[in-house]
Short mmCIF file of C-alpha atoms in Angstrom, two decimals:
data_model
loop_
_atom_site.label_atom_id
_atom_site.label_comp_id
_atom_site.label_asym_id
_atom_site.label_seq_id
_atom_site.Cartn_x
_atom_site.Cartn_y
_atom_site.Cartn_z
CA MET L 14 -79.80 47.55 30.29
CA LYS L 15 -80.85 48.50 33.53
CA ASN L 16 -79.94 45.06 34.91
CA THR L 17 -76.49 45.44 33.42
CA SER L 18 -75.98 48.60 35.26
CA ILE L 19 -76.94 47.14 38.37
CA VAL L 20 -74.85 44.20 37.74
CA LEU L 21 -71.77 46.53 36.74
CA GLY L 22 -72.34 48.65 40.00
CA LEU L 23 -72.35 45.58 42.42
CA SER L 24 -69.20 44.30 40.70
CA MET L 25 -67.47 47.56 41.06
CA LEU L 26 -68.84 47.70 44.73
CA LEU L 27 -67.21 44.16 45.44
CA LEU L 28 -63.91 45.04 43.46
CA THR L 29 -63.55 48.09 45.91
CA GLY L 30 -64.09 46.11 48.84
CA ALA L 31 -61.53 43.20 47.90
CA ALA L 32 -59.14 46.16 47.36
CA ASN L 33 -59.52 47.61 50.67
CA ALA L 34 -59.41 43.96 52.15
CA ASP L 35 -55.81 43.32 50.32
CA ASP L 36 -54.39 46.62 51.86
CA ASP L 37 -53.95 45.32 55.25
CA CYS L 38 -51.36 47.63 56.54
CA GLU L 39 -51.82 51.41 56.90
CA GLY L 40 -49.39 54.31 56.96
CA SER L 41 -46.97 55.82 54.44
CA ALA L 42 -43.54 54.89 53.54
CA PRO L 43 -41.80 57.87 55.36
CA GLY L 44 -43.41 56.54 58.63
CA TRP L 45 -42.04 53.03 58.10
CA GLN L 46 -39.61 51.54 60.25
CA PRO L 47 -36.59 49.80 58.63
CA ARG L 48 -37.22 46.10 58.06
CA GLU L 49 -33.93 45.42 60.01
CA ASN L 50 -35.32 46.76 63.18
CA LEU L 51 -38.12 44.31 62.68
CA ARG L 52 -35.61 41.43 62.09
CA GLN L 53 -33.59 42.48 65.23
CA GLN L 54 -36.81 42.47 67.18
CA LEU L 55 -38.02 39.06 66.07
CA GLU L 56 -34.46 37.39 66.72
CA ALA L 57 -34.29 38.84 70.13
CA ASP L 58 -37.20 36.86 70.69
CA GLY L 59 -36.03 33.85 69.47
CA TRP L 60 -37.02 33.83 65.94
CA GLU L 61 -35.02 32.67 62.97
CA VAL L 62 -36.09 34.84 60.25
CA TYR L 63 -35.91 33.50 56.63
CA ARG L 64 -36.86 36.59 54.56
CA ILE L 65 -38.66 39.83 54.96
CA LYS L 66 -40.48 41.47 52.19
CA VAL L 67 -43.23 44.15 51.45
CA ASP L 68 -46.56 42.77 50.41
CA ASP L 69 -49.86 44.65 50.34
CA GLY L 70 -48.22 47.39 52.66
CA CYS L 71 -47.37 45.04 55.28
CA TYR L 72 -43.56 43.68 56.16
CA GLU L 73 -44.45 39.88 55.52
CA VAL L 74 -42.06 37.79 57.35
CA GLU L 75 -40.97 34.01 56.50
CA GLY L 76 -39.35 31.97 59.44
CA ARG L 77 -39.41 30.09 62.55
CA ASN L 78 -41.15 31.34 65.59
CA GLU L 79 -39.57 31.01 69.17
CA TYR L 80 -41.35 27.41 69.22
CA GLY L 81 -39.77 26.34 66.07
CA SER L 82 -42.81 26.46 63.90
CA ARG L 83 -42.78 27.65 60.74
CA VAL L 84 -44.67 30.49 60.04
CA GLU L 85 -45.68 33.47 57.70
CA THR L 86 -46.78 36.74 59.26
CA SER L 87 -47.35 40.07 58.52
CA PHE L 88 -46.44 43.38 60.66
CA ALA L 89 -47.60 46.88 60.29
CA PRO L 90 -44.32 48.47 59.08
CA SER L 91 -44.70 51.43 61.34
CA THR L 92 -45.70 50.10 64.65
CA PHE L 93 -44.61 46.29 64.07
CA GLU L 94 -48.18 45.48 65.24
CA LEU L 95 -48.76 41.71 64.33
CA MET L 96 -51.60 41.79 61.60
CA GLU L 97 -51.80 38.21 60.35
CA LEU L 98 -49.97 34.96 61.56
CA GLU L 99 -50.00 31.77 59.44
CA ARG L 100 -48.53 28.50 60.75
CA GLU L 101 -47.67 26.73 57.77
CA ASP L 102 -47.54 23.47 59.09
CA GLU L 103 -51.30 23.93 60.44
CA ASP L 104 -52.48 25.27 57.11
CA ASP L 105 -55.77 23.40 56.25
CA ASP L 106 -55.74 24.98 52.81
CA ASP L 107 -55.76 22.46 50.22
CA ASP L 108 -53.87 24.34 47.55
CA GLU L 109 -51.35 22.04 46.04
CA ARG L 110 -48.45 24.43 46.59
CA ASP L 111 -48.76 24.52 50.08
CA ASP L 112 -49.35 20.91 50.43
CA ASP L 113 -45.81 20.43 48.63
CA GLU L 114 -44.15 22.98 50.78
CA ARG L 115 -45.54 21.17 53.75
CA ARG L 116 -44.20 17.94 52.46
CA ASN L 117 -40.80 19.55 51.57
CA TYR L 118 -40.71 21.16 55.52
CA GLN L 119 -41.50 17.80 57.00
CA ALA L 120 -39.11 15.90 54.92
CA ASP L 121 -36.57 18.50 55.83
CA GLU L 122 -37.33 18.15 59.55
CA ASN L 123 -36.66 14.50 59.23
CA ARG L 124 -33.44 15.11 57.44
CA GLN L 125 -32.49 17.15 60.61
CA GLN L 126 -32.73 13.91 62.67
CA SER L 127 -30.71 11.74 60.41
CA MET L 128 -27.10 10.83 59.98
CA PRO L 129 -24.94 11.78 57.17
CA SER L 130 -25.13 9.24 54.40
CA ASN L 131 -22.76 10.83 51.75
CA GLY L 132 -19.74 8.68 52.78
CA ILE L 133 -17.73 11.77 53.23
CA VAL L 134 -18.54 12.81 56.77
CA LYS L 135 -18.46 10.22 59.72
CA GLY L 136 -21.16 10.92 61.93
CA ARG L 137 -23.43 13.96 62.64
CA PRO L 138 -21.01 17.24 62.76
CA SER L 139 -21.37 19.44 65.95
CA VAL L 140 -22.39 22.97 64.83
CA SER L 141 -22.86 26.16 66.45
CA VAL L 142 -23.48 29.97 65.66
CA GLU L 143 -22.01 32.64 67.80
CA MET E 10 -13.46 -20.87 70.58
CA LYS E 11 -10.35 -20.11 68.50
CA LYS E 12 -12.38 -19.11 65.61
CA TYR E 13 -14.27 -16.81 67.68
CA PHE E 14 -11.12 -15.02 68.96
CA VAL E 15 -9.90 -14.47 65.55
CA VAL E 16 -13.31 -13.02 64.36
CA VAL E 17 -13.38 -10.90 67.46
CA GLY E 18 -9.92 -9.64 66.83
CA PHE E 19 -10.48 -8.96 63.15
CA ALA E 20 -13.74 -7.11 64.10
CA MET E 21 -11.70 -4.94 66.50
CA ALA E 22 -9.13 -4.43 64.12
CA LEU E 23 -11.29 -3.15 61.46
CA VAL E 24 -13.06 -0.66 63.97
CA PHE E 25 -9.81 0.72 65.35
CA SER E 26 -8.61 1.16 61.64
CA ALA E 27 -11.75 3.08 60.62
CA ALA E 28 -11.38 5.27 63.77
CA ALA E 29 -7.78 5.73 63.03
CA SER E 30 -8.60 6.77 59.15
CA ALA E 31 -10.77 9.65 60.40
CA ARG E 32 -9.48 12.93 61.54
CA GLU E 33 -11.49 15.73 63.76
CA VAL E 34 -11.68 18.78 61.71
CA THR E 35 -13.10 22.18 62.98
CA LEU E 36 -14.21 24.95 60.68
CA ASN E 37 -14.87 28.37 61.40
CA THR E 38 -16.94 30.58 58.71
CA GLN E 39 -17.42 34.11 59.73
CA LEU E 40 -19.75 36.42 57.73
CA THR E 41 -19.37 40.10 57.13
CA ASN E 42 -21.91 42.71 58.34
CA TYR E 43 -23.76 42.78 55.12
CA ARG E 44 -27.26 44.10 55.03
CA GLY E 45 -29.87 41.46 54.31
CA ASP E 46 -31.63 38.22 55.52
CA GLY E 47 -29.68 35.24 56.75
CA ALA E 48 -26.87 33.81 54.35
CA TYR E 49 -27.43 30.26 52.92
CA LEU E 50 -23.88 28.52 52.74
CA ALA E 51 -22.59 25.47 51.23
CA ILE E 52 -19.45 23.91 52.62
CA TYR E 53 -18.11 21.04 50.53
CA LEU E 54 -14.98 19.30 49.10
CA THR E 55 -13.80 19.32 45.55
CA ASP E 56 -10.61 17.66 44.08
CA SER E 57 -8.01 19.70 42.48
CA ASN E 58 -9.77 20.18 39.36
CA GLY E 59 -12.65 21.65 41.21
CA VAL E 60 -14.70 18.47 40.77
CA TYR E 61 -17.43 18.19 43.78
CA GLN E 62 -16.42 15.24 45.83
CA GLY E 63 -19.14 15.47 49.01
CA THR E 64 -20.88 18.05 51.28
CA LEU E 65 -19.67 18.91 54.55
CA TRP E 66 -22.66 21.26 55.76
CA ILE E 67 -25.42 23.18 54.35
CA ALA E 68 -26.62 26.42 56.21
CA GLY E 69 -30.24 27.14 55.32
CA ARG E 70 -33.30 24.76 55.76
CA ASP E 71 -35.23 25.72 52.80
CA SER E 72 -34.44 23.64 50.17
CA GLU E 73 -36.30 25.47 47.38
CA TYR E 74 -33.10 28.02 47.78
CA TYR E 75 -30.24 25.68 47.45
CA LYS E 76 -30.17 26.35 43.85
CA HIS E 77 -28.53 29.51 44.32
CA LEU E 78 -25.59 27.89 46.06
CA ARG E 79 -24.50 27.47 42.60
CA GLY E 80 -21.15 25.49 42.53
CA TRP E 81 -22.51 22.96 45.26
CA ALA E 82 -25.72 22.59 43.18
CA ARG E 83 -24.16 21.99 40.22
CA GLY E 84 -21.95 19.42 41.64
CA SER E 85 -24.14 17.62 44.00
CA ARG E 86 -27.17 17.89 41.78
CA MET E 87 -29.16 18.62 45.02
CA ARG E 88 -29.50 15.23 45.63
CA HIS E 89 -31.12 14.39 49.08
CA ALA E 90 -28.36 11.72 49.81
CA GLU E 91 -25.69 14.26 49.64
CA TYR E 92 -26.92 16.59 52.23
CA ASP E 93 -29.01 14.21 54.55
CA GLY E 94 -28.22 14.82 58.02
CA LEU E 95 -26.09 17.93 57.12
CA THR E 96 -28.17 20.85 57.28
CA GLY E 97 -29.02 23.38 59.76
CA ALA E 98 -30.08 27.07 60.24
CA SER E 99 -29.13 30.07 57.84
CA ILE E 100 -26.43 32.28 59.33
CA THR E 101 -27.30 35.82 59.99
CA SER E 102 -24.74 38.95 59.10
CA GLY E 103 -21.75 39.16 61.41
CA ARG E 104 -22.19 35.55 62.98
CA THR E 105 -19.84 32.76 63.01
CA LEU E 106 -20.61 29.22 62.22
CA THR E 107 -18.50 26.91 63.90
CA MET E 108 -18.66 23.21 63.01
CA THR E 109 -16.91 20.11 63.99
CA LEU E 110 -16.65 17.00 61.88
CA ASN E 111 -15.05 13.75 61.39
CA LEU E 112 -13.65 13.69 57.86
CA ASP E 113 -11.54 10.90 56.15
CA ASP E 114 -7.65 11.11 56.42
CA SER E 115 -7.45 10.60 52.81
CA PHE E 116 -8.81 14.05 52.12
CA ILE E 117 -6.09 15.84 53.74
CA ASP E 118 -2.73 16.51 51.94
CA ASN E 119 -4.09 15.00 48.82
CA GLY E 120 -5.13 17.84 46.60
CA TYR E 121 -8.56 18.49 47.99
CA GLU E 122 -10.28 22.03 48.54
CA ILE E 123 -12.84 23.30 50.80
CA HIS E 124 -15.43 25.42 49.09
CA VAL E 125 -17.78 27.70 50.35
CA ASP E 126 -20.82 28.93 48.34
CA THR E 127 -23.03 31.87 49.86
CA ALA E 128 -26.45 33.39 48.88
CA VAL E 129 -28.79 36.05 50.37
CA GLU E 130 -32.24 36.75 49.55
CA ASP E 131 -32.41 39.60 46.82
CA ARG E 132 -28.71 40.01 46.66
CA ARG E 133 -25.83 38.40 44.84
CA ASP E 134 -24.96 34.61 44.69
CA ASN E 135 -21.25 33.85 45.48
CA ARG E 136 -20.22 30.62 44.08
CA SER E 137 -16.74 29.66 45.80
CA ASP E 138 -16.86 32.74 48.15
CA VAL E 139 -14.01 30.86 49.58
CA VAL E 140 -11.76 28.24 48.04
CA VAL E 141 -8.77 26.79 50.21
CA PRO E 142 -6.70 23.47 50.01
CA LEU E 143 -7.25 21.14 52.74
CA THR E 144 -3.66 20.81 53.79
CA SER E 145 -1.80 20.53 57.17
CA ASP E 146 0.19 23.87 56.28
CA GLY E 147 -3.06 25.63 55.61
CA ALA E 148 -4.66 24.63 59.03
CA GLY E 149 -5.29 27.40 61.41
CA LYS E 150 -4.74 30.10 58.37
CA SER E 151 -7.53 32.72 58.21
CA VAL E 152 -8.69 33.38 54.51
CA SER E 153 -10.85 36.11 53.60
CA GLY E 154 -13.89 35.29 51.33
CA ARG E 155 -14.74 37.47 48.38
CA GLY E 156 -18.64 37.59 49.21
CA TYR E 157 -20.48 37.40 52.45
CA VAL E 158 -17.66 35.52 54.26
CA LYS E 159 -15.18 37.56 56.32
CA SER E 160 -12.83 35.00 57.26
CA PHE E 161 -12.70 31.32 57.10
CA THR E 162 -10.23 28.68 58.95
CA TYR E 163 -9.87 25.28 59.53
CA ASN E 164 -8.18 23.30 62.41
CA PHE E 165 -7.35 19.82 63.11
#
């Protein structure tokens, strides 16, 4: 019985630690800056932002940084301080989903270089965004 | 020697006839000032019955989101060969995508239509945000979209 209590107590401590570790960003919602401000700031730095969502109290941004690398990053919503940066093409995690994403990304990059093959468009179009 | 000239002449005739059958078309797609992430766009051709004929451009690089370009996804079945070499970055609010491409002459004034499907993360998908007939008369005329497209024009 005593052993059970000790094990339970230790488990609770571990769970509390895990919960705190998950909650990466501090500050309450009223102090948050709009995510649109973060988008504008990142785009001004040369980023291409795919999406911004709230995760564990942080703004989680998926996109490409100014060097063209695909990244997943967390920012503090009140200060836009960079909390975590993960470059998806350098991730050593063996998780199957991540591997699939990487393969898709590389295939997509290869497609950027290739010429159209659908028989409708002759040659690669010239494209610009203003 | 005579045979050689005949072959060269024939090859040149083929090249010139192929070049003559393609027309340079410029498409301008301006987005509204919506609130949200970069928009994914599919610009593609259908016949007059709305049957998919081919992809002109896909704006947006993550193929996992292509299913939200619903009309295009259904017609193209999202096969890689349909959009190989025809993809680029997504387009953010208020910006204008300008693209110039060489299109076979047979698609002009023959009942074909240009469609633009649009989608934005966590917002509504717009199948056929824009639909315009591809005709000489329609060139240079601005058309409003019903979703994220503020205006769409094409010119030859």
